[in-house]
Short mmCIF file of C-alpha atoms and ligand atoms in Angstrom, two decimals:
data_model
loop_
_atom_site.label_atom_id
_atom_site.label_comp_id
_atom_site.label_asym_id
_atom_site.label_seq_id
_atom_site.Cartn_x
_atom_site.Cartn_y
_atom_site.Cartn_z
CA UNK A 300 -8.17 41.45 14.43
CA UNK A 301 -10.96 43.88 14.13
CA UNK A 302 -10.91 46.81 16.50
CA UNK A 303 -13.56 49.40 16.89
CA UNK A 304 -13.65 52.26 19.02
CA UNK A 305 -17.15 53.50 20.08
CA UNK A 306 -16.86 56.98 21.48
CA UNK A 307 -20.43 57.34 22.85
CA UNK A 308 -21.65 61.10 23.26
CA UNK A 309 -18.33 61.98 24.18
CA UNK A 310 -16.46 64.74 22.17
CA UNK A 311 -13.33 62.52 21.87
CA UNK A 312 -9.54 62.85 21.12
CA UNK A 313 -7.95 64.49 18.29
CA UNK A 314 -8.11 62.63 15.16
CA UNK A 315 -4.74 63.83 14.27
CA UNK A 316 -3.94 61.92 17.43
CA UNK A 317 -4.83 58.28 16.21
CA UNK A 318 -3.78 58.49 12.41
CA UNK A 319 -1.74 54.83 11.97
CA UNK A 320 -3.41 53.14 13.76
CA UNK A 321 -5.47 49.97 12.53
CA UNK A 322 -8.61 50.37 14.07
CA UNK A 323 -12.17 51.61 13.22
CA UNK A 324 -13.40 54.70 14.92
CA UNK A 325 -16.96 55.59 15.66
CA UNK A 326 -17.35 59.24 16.79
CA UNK A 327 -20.55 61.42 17.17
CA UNK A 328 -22.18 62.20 14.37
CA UNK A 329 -20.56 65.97 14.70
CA UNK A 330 -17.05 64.35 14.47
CA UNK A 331 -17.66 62.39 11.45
CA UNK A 332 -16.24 64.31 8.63
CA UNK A 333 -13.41 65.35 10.49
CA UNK A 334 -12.68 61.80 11.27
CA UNK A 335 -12.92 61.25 7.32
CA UNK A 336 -10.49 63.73 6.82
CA UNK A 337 -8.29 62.81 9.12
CA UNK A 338 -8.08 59.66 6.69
CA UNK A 339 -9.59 56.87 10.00
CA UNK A 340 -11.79 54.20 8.96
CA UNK A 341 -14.91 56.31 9.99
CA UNK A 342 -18.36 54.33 10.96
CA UNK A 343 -21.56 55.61 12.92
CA UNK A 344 -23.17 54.63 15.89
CA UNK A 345 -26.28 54.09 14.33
CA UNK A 346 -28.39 54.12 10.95
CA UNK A 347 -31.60 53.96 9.66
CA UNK A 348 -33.04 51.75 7.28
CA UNK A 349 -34.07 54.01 4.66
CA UNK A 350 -32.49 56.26 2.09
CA UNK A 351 -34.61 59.11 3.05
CA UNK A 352 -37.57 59.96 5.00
CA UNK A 353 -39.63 62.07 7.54
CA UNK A 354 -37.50 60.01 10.74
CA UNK A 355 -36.47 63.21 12.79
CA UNK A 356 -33.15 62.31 14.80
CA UNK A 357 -32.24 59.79 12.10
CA UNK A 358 -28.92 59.80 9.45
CA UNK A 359 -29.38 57.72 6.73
CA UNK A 360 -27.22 55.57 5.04
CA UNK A 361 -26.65 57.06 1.53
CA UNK A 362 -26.03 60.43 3.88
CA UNK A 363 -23.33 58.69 5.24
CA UNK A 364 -21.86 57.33 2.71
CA UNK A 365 -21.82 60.83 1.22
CA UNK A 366 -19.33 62.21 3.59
CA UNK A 367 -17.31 59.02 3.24
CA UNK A 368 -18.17 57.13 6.21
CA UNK A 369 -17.88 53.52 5.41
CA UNK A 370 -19.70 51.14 8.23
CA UNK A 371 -22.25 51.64 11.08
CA UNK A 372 -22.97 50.57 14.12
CA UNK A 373 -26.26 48.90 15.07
CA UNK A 374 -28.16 47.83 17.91
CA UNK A 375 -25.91 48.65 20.66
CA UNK A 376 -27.46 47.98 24.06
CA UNK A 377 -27.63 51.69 25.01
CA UNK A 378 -29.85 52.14 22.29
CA UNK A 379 -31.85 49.19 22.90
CA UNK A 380 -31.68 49.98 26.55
CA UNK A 381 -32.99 53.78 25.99
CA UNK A 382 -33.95 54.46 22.90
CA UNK A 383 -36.35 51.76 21.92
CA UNK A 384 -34.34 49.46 19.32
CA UNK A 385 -35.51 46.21 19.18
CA UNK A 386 -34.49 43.03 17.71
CA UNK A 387 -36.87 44.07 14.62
CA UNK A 388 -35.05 47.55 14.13
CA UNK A 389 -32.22 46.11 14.52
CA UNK A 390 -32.80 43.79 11.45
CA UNK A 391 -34.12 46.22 9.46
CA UNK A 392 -31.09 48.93 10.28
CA UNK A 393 -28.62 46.42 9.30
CA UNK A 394 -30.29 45.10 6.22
CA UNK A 395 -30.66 48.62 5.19
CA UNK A 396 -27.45 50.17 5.41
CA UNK A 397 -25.58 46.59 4.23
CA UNK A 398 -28.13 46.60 1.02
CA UNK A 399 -26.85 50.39 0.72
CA UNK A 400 -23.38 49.71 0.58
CA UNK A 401 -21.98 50.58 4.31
CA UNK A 402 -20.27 47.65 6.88
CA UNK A 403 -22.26 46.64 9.98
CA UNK A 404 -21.33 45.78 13.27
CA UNK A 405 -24.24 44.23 14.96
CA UNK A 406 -24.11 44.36 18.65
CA UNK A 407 -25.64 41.40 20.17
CA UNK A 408 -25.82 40.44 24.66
CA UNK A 409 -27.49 39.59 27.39
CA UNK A 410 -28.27 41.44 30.59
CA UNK A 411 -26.97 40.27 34.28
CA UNK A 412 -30.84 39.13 34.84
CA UNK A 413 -30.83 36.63 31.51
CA UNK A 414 -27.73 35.34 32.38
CA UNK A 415 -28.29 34.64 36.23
CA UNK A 416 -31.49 33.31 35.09
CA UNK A 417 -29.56 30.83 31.88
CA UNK A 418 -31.27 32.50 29.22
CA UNK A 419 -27.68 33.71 27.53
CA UNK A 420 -28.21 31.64 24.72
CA UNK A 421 -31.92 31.90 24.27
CA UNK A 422 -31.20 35.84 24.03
CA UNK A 423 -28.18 35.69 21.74
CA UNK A 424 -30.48 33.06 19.39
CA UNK A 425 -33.66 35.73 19.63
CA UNK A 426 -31.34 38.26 18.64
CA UNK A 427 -29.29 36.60 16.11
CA UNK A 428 -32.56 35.30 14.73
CA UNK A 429 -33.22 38.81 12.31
CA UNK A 430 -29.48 38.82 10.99
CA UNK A 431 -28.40 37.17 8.05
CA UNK A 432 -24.61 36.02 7.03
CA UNK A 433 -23.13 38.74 4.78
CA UNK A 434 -18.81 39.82 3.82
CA UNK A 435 -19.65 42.95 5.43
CA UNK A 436 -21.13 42.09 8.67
CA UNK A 437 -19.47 41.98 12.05
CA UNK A 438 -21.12 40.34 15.06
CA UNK A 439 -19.93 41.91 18.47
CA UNK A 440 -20.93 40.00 21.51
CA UNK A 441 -21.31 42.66 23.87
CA UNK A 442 -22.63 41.72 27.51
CA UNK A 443 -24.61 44.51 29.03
CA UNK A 444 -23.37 43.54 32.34
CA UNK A 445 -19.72 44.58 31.20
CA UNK A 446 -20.26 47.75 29.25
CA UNK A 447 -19.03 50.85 31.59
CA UNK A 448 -18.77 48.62 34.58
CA UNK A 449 -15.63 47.83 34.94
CA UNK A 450 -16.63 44.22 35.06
CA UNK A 451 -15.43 42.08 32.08
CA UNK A 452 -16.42 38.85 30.90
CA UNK A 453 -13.79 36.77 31.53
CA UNK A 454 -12.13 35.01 28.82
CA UNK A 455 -13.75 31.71 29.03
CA UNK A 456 -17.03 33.12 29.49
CA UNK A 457 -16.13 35.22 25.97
CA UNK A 458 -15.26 32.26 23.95
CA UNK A 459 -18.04 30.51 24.94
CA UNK A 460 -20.68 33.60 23.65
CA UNK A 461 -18.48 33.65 20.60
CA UNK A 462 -18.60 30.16 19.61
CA UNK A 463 -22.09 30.39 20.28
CA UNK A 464 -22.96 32.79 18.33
CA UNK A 465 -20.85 31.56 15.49
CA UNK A 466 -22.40 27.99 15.17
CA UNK A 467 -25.54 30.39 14.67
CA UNK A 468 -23.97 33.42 12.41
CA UNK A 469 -21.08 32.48 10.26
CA UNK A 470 -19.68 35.90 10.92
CA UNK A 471 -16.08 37.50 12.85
CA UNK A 472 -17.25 37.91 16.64
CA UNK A 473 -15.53 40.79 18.52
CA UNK A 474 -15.99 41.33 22.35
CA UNK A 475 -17.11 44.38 24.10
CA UNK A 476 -17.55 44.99 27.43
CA UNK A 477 -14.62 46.75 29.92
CA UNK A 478 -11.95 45.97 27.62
CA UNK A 479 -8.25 47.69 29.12
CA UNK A 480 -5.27 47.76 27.81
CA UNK A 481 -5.13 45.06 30.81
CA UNK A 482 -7.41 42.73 29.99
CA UNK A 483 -7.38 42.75 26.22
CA UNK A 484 -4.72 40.17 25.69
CA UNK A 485 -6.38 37.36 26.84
CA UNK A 486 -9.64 38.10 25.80
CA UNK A 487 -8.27 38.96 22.73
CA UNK A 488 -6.05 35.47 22.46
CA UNK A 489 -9.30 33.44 22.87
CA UNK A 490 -9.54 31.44 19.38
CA UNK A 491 -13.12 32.75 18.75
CA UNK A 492 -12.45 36.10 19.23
CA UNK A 493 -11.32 38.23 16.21
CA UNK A 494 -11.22 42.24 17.69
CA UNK A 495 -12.91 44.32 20.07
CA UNK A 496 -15.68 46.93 20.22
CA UNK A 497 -13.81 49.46 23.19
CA UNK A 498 -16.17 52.05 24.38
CA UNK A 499 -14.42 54.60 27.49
CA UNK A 500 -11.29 52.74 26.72
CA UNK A 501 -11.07 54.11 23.26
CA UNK A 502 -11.71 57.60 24.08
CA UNK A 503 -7.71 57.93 25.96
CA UNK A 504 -5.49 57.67 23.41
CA UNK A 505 -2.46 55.77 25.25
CA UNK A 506 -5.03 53.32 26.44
CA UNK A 507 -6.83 52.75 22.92
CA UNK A 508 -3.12 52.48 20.99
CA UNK A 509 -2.26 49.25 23.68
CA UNK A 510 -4.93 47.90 22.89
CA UNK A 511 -4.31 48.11 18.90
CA UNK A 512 -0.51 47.36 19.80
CA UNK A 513 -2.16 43.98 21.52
CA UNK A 514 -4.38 43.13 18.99
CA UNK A 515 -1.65 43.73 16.25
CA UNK A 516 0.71 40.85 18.31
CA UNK A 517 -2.40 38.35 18.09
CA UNK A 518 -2.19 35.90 15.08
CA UNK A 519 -5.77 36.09 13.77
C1 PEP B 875 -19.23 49.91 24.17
O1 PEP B 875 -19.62 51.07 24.24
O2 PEP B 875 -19.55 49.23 23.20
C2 PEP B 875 -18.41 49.36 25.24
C3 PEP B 875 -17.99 48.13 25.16
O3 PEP B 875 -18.13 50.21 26.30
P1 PEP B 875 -17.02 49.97 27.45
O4 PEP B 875 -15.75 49.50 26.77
O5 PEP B 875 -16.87 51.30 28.09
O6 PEP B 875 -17.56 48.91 28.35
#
């Protein structure tokens, strides 16, 4: 089981705090090194394609690697939702920082509007459609109707994106989208699952270590 904790532009808990546990954390950029330190599997929240350049606002991914971050996010629907990535960025930012040496998780999902309208799968294969297998990629299916909402997929409607996605990718799929300590079992127990991206969840540490603790019971 894969489990990633995205802590947005949130400060977020002591690193000290979540030493042990089996997870992969993804702090603000400010947090980074500390989270290195601290000795946690350490990834960004996004990367650019090149090594170096005149991209103000961008990190690069020899930078990271420099501090000892190991992976990235990329293409999370907050930054396709606000900040302009697009299924070609998206491409290019994971081709770039996988050619450079770092792990991707590539956040794929479909808004409440595609999937009232039955377009989930013509917007997971659009999206899917600049990614490429590769042993250090990670596919999260990520609905954007479930991310801060409080309203999860439910389980069936996970495995369904998952297998989906894998007869497309091959590739581990983790979930995100409302995951709780509450919920994660079964979403977690679906056979096409393999982890979970938690965003608010992982920023309170009691609720982020059940979740571990839950994934950790699973047989992958
Ligand atoms: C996320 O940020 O990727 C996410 C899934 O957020 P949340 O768990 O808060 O829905």
């Amino acid at each position: 089981m894969i489990i990633v904790g995205n802590w947005k532009m949130f400060f977020g808990p002591d690193p000290s705090e979540l030493m042990g546990l089996d997870a992969i954390f993804c702090p603000p950029y400010t947090r980074l090194a500390e989270c290195v330190e601290a000795g946690l599997t350490t990834y960004a929240q996004n990367v650019h394609w090149d090594a170096e350049g005149a991209y103000t606002g961008e990190i690069s991914p020899p930078m990271l690697l420099s501090i000892g971050v190991t992976g990235s996010l990329v293409g999370h629907s907050e930054r396709r939702q606000y900040f302009g990535d697009s299924d070609e960025t998206v491409g290019l930012r994971t081709r770039g920082a996988l050619h450079a040496g770092l792990r991707v998780v590539a956040c794929v999902g479909e808004t409440i509007e595609e999937r009232r309208a039955g377009k989930t799968n013509a917007v997971l294969r659009r999206q899917l459609s600049v990614l490429e297998p590769h042993p250090n990629l990670v596919l999260a299916y990520e609905p954007v109707w479930a991310i801060g909402t409080g309203h999860t997929a439910t389980p069936e409607i996970a495995q369904e994106a998952h297998a989906f996605i894998k007869s497309h990718l091959d590739a581990p799929v983790i979930y995100g989208g409302s995951m709780k300590p509450e919920n994660a079992e079964s979403l977690l127990s679906q056979p096409d699952v393999d982890g979970a991206l938690v965003g608010g969840a992982s920023l309170d540490v009691a609720s982020f270590t059940a979740i571990c603790q839950t994934a950790a019971r699973i047989p992958s």
